[in-house]
GROMACS .gro file of N, CA and C in nm:
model
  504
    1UNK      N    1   0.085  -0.118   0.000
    1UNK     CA    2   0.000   0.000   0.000
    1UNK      C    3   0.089   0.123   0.000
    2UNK      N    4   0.045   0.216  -0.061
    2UNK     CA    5   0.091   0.350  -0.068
    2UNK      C    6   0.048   0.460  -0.085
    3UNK      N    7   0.081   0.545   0.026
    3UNK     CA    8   0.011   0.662   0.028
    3UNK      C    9   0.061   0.789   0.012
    4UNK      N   10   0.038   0.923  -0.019
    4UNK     CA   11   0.100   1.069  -0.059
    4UNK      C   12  -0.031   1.158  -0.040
    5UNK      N   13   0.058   1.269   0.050
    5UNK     CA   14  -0.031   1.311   0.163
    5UNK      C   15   0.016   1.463   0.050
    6UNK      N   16  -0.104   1.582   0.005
    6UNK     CA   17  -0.077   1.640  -0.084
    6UNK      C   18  -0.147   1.784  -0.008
    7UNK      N   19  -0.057   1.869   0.000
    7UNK     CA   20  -0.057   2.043   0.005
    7UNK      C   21  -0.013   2.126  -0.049
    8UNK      N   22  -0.014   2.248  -0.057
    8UNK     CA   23   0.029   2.369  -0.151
    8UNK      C   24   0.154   2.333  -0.147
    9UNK      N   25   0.247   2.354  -0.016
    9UNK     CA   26   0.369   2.354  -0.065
    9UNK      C   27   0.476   2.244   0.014
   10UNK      N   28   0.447   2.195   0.040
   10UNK     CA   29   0.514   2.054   0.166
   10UNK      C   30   0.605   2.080   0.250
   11UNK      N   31   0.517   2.225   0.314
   11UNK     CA   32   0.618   2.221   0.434
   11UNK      C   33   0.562   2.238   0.582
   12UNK      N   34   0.377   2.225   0.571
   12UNK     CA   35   0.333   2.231   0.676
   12UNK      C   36   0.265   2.106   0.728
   13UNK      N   37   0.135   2.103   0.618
   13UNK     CA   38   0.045   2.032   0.653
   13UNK      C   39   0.062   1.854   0.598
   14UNK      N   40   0.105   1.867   0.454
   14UNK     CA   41   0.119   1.726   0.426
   14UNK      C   42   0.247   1.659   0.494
   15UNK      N   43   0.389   1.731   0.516
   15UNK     CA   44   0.451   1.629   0.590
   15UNK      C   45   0.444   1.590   0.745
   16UNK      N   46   0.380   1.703   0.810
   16UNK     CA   47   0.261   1.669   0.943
   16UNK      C   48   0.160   1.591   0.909
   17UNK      N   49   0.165   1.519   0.839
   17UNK     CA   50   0.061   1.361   0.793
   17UNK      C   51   0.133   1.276   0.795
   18UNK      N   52   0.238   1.303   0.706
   18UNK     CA   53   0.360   1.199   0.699
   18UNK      C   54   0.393   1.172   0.772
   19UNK      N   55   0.433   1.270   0.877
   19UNK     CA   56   0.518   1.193   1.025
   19UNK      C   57   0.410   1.148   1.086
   20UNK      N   58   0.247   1.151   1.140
   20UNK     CA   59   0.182   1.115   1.232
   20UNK      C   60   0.151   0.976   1.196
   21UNK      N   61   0.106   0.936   1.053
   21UNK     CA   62   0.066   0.843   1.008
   21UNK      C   63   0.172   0.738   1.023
   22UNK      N   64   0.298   0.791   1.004
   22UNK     CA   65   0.388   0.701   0.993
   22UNK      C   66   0.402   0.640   1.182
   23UNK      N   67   0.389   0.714   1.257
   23UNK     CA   68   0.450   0.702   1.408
   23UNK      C   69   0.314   0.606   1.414
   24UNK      N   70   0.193   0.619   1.373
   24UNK     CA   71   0.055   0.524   1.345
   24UNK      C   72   0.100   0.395   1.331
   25UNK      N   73   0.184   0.387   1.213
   25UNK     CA   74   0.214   0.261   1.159
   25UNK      C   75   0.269   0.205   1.209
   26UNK      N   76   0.387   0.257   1.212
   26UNK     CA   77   0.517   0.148   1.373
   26UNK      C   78   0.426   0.114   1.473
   27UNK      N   79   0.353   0.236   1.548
   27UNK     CA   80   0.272   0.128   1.656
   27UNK      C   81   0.193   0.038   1.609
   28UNK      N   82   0.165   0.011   1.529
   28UNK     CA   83   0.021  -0.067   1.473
   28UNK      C   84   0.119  -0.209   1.431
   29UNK      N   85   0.267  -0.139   1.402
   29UNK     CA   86   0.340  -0.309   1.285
   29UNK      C   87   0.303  -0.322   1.120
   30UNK      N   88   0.316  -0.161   1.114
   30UNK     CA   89   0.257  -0.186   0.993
   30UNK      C   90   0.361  -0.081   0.915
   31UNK      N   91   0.481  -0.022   0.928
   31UNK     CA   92   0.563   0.069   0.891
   31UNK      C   93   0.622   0.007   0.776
   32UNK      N   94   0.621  -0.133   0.793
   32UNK     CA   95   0.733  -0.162   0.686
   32UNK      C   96   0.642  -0.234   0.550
   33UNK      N   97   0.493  -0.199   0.548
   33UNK     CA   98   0.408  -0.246   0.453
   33UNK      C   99   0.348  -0.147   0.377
   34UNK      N  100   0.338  -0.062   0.445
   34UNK     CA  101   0.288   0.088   0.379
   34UNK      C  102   0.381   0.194   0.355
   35UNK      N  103   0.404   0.224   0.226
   35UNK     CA  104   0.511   0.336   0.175
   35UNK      C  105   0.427   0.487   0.226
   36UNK      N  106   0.451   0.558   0.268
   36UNK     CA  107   0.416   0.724   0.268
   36UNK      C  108   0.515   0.809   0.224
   37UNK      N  109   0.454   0.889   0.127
   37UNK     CA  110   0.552   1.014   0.107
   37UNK      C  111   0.426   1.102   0.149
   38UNK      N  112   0.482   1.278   0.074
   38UNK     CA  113   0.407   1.384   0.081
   38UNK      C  114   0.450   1.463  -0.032
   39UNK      N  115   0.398   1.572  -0.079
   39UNK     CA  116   0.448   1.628  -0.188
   39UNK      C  117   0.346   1.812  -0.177
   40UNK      N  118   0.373   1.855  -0.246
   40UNK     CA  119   0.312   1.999  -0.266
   40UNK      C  120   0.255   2.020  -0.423
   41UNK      N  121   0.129   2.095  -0.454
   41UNK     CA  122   0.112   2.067  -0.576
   41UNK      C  123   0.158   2.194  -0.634
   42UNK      N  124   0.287   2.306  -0.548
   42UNK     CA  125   0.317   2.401  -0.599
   42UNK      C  126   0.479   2.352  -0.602
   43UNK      N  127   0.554   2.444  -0.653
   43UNK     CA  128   0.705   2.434  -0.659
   43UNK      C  129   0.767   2.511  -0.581
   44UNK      N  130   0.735   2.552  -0.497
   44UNK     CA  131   0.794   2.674  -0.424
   44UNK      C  132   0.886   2.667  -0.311
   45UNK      N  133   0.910   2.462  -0.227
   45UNK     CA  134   0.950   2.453  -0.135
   45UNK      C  135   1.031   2.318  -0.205
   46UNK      N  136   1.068   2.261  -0.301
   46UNK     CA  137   1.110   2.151  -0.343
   46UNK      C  138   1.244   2.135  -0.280
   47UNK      N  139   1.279   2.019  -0.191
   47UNK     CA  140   1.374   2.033  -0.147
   47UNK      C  141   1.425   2.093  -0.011
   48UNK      N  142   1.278   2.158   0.040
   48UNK     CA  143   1.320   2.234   0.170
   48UNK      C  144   1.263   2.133   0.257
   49UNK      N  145   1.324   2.138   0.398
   49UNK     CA  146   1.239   2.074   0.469
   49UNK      C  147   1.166   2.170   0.550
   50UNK      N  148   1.040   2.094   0.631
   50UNK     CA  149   0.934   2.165   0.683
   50UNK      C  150   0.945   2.270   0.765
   51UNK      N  151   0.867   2.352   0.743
   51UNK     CA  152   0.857   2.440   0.836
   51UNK      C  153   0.863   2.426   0.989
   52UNK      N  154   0.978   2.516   1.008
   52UNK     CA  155   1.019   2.500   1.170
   52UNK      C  156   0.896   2.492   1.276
   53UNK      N  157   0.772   2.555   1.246
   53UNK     CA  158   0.645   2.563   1.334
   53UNK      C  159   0.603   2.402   1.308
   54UNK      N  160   0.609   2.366   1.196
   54UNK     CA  161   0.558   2.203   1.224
   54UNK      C  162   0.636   2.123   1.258
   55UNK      N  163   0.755   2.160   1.249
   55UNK     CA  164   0.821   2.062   1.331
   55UNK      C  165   0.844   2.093   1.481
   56UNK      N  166   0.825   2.189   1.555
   56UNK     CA  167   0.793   2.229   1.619
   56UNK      C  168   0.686   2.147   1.707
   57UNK      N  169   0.589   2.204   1.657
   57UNK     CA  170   0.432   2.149   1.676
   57UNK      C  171   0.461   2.023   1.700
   58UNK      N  172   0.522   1.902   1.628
   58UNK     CA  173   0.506   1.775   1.614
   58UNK      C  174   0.601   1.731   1.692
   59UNK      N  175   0.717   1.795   1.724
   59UNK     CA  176   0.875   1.767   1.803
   59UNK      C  177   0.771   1.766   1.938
   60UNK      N  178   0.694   1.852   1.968
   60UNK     CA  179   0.644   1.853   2.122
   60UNK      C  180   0.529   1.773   2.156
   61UNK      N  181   0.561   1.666   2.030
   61UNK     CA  182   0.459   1.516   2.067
   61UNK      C  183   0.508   1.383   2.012
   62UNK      N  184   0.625   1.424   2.014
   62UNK     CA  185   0.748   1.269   1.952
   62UNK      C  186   0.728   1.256   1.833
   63UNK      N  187   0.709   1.330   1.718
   63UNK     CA  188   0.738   1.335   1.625
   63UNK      C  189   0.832   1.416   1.540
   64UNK      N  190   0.942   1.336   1.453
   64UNK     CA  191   1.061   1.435   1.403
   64UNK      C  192   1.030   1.449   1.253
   65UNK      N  193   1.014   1.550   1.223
   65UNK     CA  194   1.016   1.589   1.054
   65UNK      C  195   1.100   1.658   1.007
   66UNK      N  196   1.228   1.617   1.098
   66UNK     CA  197   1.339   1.709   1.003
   66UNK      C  198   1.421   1.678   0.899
   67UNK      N  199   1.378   1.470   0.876
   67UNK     CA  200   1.445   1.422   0.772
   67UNK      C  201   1.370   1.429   0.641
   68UNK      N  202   1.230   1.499   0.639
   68UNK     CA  203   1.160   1.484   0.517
   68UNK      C  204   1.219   1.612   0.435
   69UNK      N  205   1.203   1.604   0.337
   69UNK     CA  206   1.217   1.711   0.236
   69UNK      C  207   1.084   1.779   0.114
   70UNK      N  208   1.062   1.879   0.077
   70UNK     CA  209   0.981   1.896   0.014
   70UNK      C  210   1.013   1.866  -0.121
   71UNK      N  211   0.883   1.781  -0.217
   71UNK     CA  212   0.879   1.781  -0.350
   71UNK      C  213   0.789   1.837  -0.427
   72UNK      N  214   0.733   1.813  -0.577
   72UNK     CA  215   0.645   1.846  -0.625
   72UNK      C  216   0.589   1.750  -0.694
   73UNK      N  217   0.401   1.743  -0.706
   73UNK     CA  218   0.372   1.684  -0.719
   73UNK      C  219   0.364   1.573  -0.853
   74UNK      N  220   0.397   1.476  -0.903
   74UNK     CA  221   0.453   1.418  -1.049
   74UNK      C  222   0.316   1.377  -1.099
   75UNK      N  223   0.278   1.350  -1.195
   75UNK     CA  224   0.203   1.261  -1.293
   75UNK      C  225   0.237   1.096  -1.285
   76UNK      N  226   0.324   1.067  -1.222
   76UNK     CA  227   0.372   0.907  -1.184
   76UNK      C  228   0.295   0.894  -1.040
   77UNK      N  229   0.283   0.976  -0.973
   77UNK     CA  230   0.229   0.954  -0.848
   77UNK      C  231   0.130   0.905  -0.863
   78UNK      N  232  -0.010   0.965  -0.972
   78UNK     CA  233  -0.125   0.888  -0.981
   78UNK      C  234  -0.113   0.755  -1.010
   79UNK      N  235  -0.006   0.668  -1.041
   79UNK     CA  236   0.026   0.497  -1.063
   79UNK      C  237   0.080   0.453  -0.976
   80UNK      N  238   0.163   0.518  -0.907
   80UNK     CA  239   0.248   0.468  -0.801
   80UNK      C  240   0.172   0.494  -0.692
   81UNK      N  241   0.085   0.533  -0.627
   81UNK     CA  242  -0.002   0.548  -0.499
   81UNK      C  243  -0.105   0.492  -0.534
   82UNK      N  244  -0.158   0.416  -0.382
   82UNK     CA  245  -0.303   0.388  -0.366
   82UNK      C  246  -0.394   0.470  -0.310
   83UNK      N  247  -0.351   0.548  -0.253
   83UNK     CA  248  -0.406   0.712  -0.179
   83UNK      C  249  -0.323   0.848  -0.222
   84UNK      N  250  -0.425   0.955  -0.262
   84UNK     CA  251  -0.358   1.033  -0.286
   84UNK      C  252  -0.462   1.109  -0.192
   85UNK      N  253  -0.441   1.190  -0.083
   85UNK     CA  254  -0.500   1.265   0.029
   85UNK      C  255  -0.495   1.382   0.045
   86UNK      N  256  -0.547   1.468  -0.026
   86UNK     CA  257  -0.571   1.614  -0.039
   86UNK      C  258  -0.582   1.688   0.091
   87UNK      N  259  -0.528   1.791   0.122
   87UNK     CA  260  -0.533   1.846   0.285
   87UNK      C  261  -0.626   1.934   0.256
   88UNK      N  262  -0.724   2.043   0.151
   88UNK     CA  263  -0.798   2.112   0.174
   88UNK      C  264  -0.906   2.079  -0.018
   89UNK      N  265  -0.957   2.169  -0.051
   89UNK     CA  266  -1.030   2.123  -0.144
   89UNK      C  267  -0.981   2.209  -0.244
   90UNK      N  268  -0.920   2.307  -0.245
   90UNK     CA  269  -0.767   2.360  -0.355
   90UNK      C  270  -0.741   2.261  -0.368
   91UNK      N  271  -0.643   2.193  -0.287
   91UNK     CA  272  -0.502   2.071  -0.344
   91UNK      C  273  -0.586   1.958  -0.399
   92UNK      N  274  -0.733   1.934  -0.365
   92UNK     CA  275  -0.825   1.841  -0.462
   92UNK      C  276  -0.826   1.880  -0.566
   93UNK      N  277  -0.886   1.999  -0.596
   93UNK     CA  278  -0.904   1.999  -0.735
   93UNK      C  279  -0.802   1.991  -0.852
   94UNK      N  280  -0.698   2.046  -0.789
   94UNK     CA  281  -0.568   1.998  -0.858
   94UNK      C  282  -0.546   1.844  -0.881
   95UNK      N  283  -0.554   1.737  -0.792
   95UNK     CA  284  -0.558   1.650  -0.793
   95UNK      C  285  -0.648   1.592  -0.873
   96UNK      N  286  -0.741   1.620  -0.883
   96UNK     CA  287  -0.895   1.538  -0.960
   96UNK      C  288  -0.852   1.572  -1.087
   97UNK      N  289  -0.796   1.732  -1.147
   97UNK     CA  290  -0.761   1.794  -1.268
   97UNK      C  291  -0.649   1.722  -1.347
   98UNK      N  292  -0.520   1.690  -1.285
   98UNK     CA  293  -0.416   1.605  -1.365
   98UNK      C  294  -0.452   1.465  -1.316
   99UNK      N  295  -0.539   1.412  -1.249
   99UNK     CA  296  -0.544   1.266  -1.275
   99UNK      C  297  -0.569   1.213  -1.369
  100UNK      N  298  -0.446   1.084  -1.419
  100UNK     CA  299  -0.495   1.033  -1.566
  100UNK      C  300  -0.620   0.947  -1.580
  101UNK      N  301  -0.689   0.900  -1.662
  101UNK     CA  302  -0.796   0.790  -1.678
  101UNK      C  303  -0.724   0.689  -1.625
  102UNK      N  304  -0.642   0.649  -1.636
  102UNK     CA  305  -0.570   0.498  -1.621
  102UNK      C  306  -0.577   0.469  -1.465
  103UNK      N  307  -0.554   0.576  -1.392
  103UNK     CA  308  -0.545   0.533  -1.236
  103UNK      C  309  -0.634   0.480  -1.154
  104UNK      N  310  -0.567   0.416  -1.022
  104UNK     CA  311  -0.701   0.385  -1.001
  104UNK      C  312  -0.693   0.406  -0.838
  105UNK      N  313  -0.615   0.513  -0.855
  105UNK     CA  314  -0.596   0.531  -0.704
  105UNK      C  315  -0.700   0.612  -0.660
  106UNK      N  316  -0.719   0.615  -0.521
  106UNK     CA  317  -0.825   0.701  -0.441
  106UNK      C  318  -0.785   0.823  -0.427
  107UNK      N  319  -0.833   0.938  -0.475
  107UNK     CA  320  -0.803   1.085  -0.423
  107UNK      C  321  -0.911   1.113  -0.380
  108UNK      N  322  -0.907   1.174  -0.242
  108UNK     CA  323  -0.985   1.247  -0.162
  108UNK      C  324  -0.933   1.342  -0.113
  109UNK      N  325  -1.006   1.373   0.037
  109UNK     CA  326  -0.958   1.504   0.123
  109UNK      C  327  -0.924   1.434   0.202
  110UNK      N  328  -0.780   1.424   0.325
  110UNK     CA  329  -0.775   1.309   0.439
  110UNK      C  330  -0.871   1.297   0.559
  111UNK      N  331  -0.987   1.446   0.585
  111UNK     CA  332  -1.030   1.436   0.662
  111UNK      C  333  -1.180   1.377   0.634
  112UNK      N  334  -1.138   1.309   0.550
  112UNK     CA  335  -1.242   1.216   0.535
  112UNK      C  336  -1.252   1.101   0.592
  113UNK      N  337  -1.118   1.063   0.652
  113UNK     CA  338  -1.120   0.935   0.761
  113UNK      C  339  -1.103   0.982   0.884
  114UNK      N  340  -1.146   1.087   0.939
  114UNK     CA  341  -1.189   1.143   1.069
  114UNK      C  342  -1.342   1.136   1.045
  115UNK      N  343  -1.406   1.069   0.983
  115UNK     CA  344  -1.540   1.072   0.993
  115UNK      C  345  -1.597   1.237   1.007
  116UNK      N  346  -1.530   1.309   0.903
  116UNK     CA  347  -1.561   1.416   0.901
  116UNK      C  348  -1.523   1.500   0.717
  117UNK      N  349  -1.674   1.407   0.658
  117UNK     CA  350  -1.666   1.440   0.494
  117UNK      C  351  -1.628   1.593   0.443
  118UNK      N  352  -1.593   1.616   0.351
  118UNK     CA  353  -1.570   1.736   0.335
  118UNK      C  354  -1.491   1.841   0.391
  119UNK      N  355  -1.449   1.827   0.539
  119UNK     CA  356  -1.350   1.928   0.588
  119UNK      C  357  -1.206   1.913   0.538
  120UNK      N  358  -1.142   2.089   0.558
  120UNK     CA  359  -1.050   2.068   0.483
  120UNK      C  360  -0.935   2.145   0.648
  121UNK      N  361  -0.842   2.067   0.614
  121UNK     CA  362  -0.730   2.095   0.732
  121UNK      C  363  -0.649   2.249   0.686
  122UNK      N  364  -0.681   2.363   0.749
  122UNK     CA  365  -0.665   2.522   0.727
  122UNK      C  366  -0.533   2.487   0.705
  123UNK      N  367  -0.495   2.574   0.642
  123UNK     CA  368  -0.325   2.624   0.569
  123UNK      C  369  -0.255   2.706   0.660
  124UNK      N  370  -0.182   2.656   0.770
  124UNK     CA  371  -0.143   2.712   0.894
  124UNK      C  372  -0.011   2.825   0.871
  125UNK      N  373   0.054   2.805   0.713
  125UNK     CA  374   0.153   2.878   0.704
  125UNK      C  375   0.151   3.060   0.735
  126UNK      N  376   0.034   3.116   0.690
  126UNK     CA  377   0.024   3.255   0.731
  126UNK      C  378  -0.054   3.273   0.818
  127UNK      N  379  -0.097   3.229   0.866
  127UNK     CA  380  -0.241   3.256   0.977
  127UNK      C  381  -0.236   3.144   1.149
  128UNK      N  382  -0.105   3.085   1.133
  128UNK     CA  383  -0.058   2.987   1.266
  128UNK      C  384  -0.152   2.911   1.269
  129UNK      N  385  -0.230   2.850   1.374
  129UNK     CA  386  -0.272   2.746   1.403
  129UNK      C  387  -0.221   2.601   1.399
  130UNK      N  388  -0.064   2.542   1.392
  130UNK     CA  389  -0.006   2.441   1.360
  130UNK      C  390  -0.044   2.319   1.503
  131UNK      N  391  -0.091   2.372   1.609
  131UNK     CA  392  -0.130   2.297   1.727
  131UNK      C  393  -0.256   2.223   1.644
  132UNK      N  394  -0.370   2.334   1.620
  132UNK     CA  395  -0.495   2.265   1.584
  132UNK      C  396  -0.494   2.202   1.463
  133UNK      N  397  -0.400   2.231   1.347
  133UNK     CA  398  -0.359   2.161   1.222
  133UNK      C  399  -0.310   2.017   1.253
  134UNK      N  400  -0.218   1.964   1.384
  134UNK     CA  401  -0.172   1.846   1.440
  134UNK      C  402  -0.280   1.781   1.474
  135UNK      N  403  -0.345   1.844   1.572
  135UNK     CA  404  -0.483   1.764   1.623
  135UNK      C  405  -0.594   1.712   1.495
  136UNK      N  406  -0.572   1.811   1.384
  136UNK     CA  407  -0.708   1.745   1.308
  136UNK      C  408  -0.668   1.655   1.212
  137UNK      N  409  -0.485   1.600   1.202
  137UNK     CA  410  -0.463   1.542   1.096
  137UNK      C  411  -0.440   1.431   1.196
  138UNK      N  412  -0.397   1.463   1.327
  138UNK     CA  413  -0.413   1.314   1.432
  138UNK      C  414  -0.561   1.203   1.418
  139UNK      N  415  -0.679   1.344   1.410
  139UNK     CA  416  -0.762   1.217   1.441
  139UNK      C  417  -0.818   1.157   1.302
  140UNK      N  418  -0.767   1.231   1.175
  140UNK     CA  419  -0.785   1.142   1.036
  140UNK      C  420  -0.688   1.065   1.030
  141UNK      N  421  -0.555   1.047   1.114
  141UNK     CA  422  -0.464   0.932   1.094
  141UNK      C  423  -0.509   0.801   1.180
  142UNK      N  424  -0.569   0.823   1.250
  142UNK     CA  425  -0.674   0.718   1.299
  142UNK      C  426  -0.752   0.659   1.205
  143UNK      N  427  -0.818   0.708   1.174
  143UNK     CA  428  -0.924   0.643   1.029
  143UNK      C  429  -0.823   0.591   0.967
  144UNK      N  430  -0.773   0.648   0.892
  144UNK     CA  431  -0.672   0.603   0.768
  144UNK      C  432  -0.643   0.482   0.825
  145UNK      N  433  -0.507   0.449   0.919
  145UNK     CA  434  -0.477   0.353   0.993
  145UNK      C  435  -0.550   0.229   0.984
  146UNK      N  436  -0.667   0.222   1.048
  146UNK     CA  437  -0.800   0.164   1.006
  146UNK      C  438  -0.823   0.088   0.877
  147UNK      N  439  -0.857   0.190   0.808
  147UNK     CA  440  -0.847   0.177   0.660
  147UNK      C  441  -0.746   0.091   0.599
  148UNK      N  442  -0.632   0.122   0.596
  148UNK     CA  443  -0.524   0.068   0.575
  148UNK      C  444  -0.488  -0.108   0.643
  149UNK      N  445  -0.497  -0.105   0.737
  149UNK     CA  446  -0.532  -0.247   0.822
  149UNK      C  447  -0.629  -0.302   0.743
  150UNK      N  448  -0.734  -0.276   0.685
  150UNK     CA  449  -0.870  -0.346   0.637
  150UNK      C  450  -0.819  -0.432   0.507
  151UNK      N  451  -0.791  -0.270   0.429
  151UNK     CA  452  -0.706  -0.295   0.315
  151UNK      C  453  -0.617  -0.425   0.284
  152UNK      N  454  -0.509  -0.381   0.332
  152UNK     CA  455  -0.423  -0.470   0.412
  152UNK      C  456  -0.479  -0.612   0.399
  153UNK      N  457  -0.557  -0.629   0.520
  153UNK     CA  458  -0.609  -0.793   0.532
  153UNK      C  459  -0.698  -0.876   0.437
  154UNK      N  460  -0.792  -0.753   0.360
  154UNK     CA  461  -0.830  -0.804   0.222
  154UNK      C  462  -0.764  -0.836   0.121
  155UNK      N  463  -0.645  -0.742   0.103
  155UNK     CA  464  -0.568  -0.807   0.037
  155UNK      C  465  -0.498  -0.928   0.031
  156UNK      N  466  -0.472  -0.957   0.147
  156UNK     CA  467  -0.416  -1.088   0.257
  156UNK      C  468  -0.468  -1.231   0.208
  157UNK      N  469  -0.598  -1.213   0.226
  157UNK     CA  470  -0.739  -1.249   0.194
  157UNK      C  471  -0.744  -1.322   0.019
  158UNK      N  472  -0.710  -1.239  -0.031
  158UNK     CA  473  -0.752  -1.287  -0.168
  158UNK      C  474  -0.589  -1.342  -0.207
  159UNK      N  475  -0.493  -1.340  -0.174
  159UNK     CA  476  -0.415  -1.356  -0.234
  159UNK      C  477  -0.320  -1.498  -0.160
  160UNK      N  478  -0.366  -1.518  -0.011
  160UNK     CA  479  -0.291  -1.645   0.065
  160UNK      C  480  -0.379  -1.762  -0.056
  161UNK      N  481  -0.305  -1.850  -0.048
  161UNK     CA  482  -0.287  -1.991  -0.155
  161UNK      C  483  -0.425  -2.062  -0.105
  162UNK      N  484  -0.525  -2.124  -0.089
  162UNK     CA  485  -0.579  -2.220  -0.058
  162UNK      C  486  -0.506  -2.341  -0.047
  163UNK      N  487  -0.563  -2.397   0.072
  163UNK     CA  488  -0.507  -2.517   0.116
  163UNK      C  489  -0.561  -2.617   0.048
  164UNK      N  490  -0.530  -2.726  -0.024
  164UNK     CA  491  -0.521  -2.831  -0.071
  164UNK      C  492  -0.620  -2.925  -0.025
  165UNK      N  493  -0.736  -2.993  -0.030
  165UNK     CA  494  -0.798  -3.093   0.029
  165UNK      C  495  -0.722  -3.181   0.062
  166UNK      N  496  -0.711  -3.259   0.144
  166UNK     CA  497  -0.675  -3.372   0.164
  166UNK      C  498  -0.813  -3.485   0.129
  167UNK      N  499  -0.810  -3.564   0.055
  167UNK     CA  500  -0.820  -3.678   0.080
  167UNK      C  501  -0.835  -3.815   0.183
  168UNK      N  502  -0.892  -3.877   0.224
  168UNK     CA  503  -0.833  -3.963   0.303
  168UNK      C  504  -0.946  -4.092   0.250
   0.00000   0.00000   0.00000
């Protein structure tokens, strides 16, 4: 499974997905089955890493984002991901706009697995809020998690061998 967590510019909100989801996964045993990146659907931070307020924000709850780096978003991503997770409904429509026919990955908004359709996680870079930006991508990394486990075991599911009748 693979997922890419998508914002304006990848230095607030999508790699504050990346790190929560990921710290998700290790506890769960599931880090080394699910790929996560993050990306920006602008060019403006390629290569930088995150903003000191989110790492910040996330450092003062055991999470480190100082090894991620910012990219931009590719046209390979729609093949190579099974989730593509929009942080507000800008970075959707971008998303829905260059997706090819061929894909068949899921793009949504992530706070759609907070059991909360349609909301979009505010753009904390000019206007702060990076505390309440943590909290609302914490409780859609719950869902996801979830999700991902389900995933996961269906896949499990269809693909372990059937056992052989025996005879006797």
């Amino acid at each position: 499974m693979r997922v890419l967590f998508v914002c304006l510019g990848n230095i607030c909100r999508s790699p504050t997905a990346e790190g929560i989801v990921r710290a998700r996964l290790r506890a769960a045993g599931l880090e080394s089955v699910v790929e996560l990146d993050s990306c920006g659907t602008g060019p403006w931070h390629v290569g930088e890493a995150p903003d000191a307020r989110a790492q910040q924000a996330a450092a003062q709850r055991g999470i480190d984002l100082s090894a991620l780096r910012g990219r931009q978003l590719q046209d390979a991503d729609f093949m190579r991901f099974d989730y593509l997770l929009a942080m507000d409904h800008s970075n959707l429509s971008v998303l829905e706009s260059r997706r090819p026919a061929a894909s068949e990955a899921h793009v949504g908004l992530l706070m759609d697995f907070a059991g909360e359709p349609g909301e979009q996680v505010p753009d904390p870079y000019y206007e702060g809020g990076f505390d309440r930006v943590y909290d609302m991508i914490e409780r859609a990394a719950d869902g996801l998690v979830v999700e991902l486990q389900d995933q996961l075991q269906d896949r499990l599911q269809h693909q372990s061998p059937q056992r052989p009748e025996t005879h006797r």
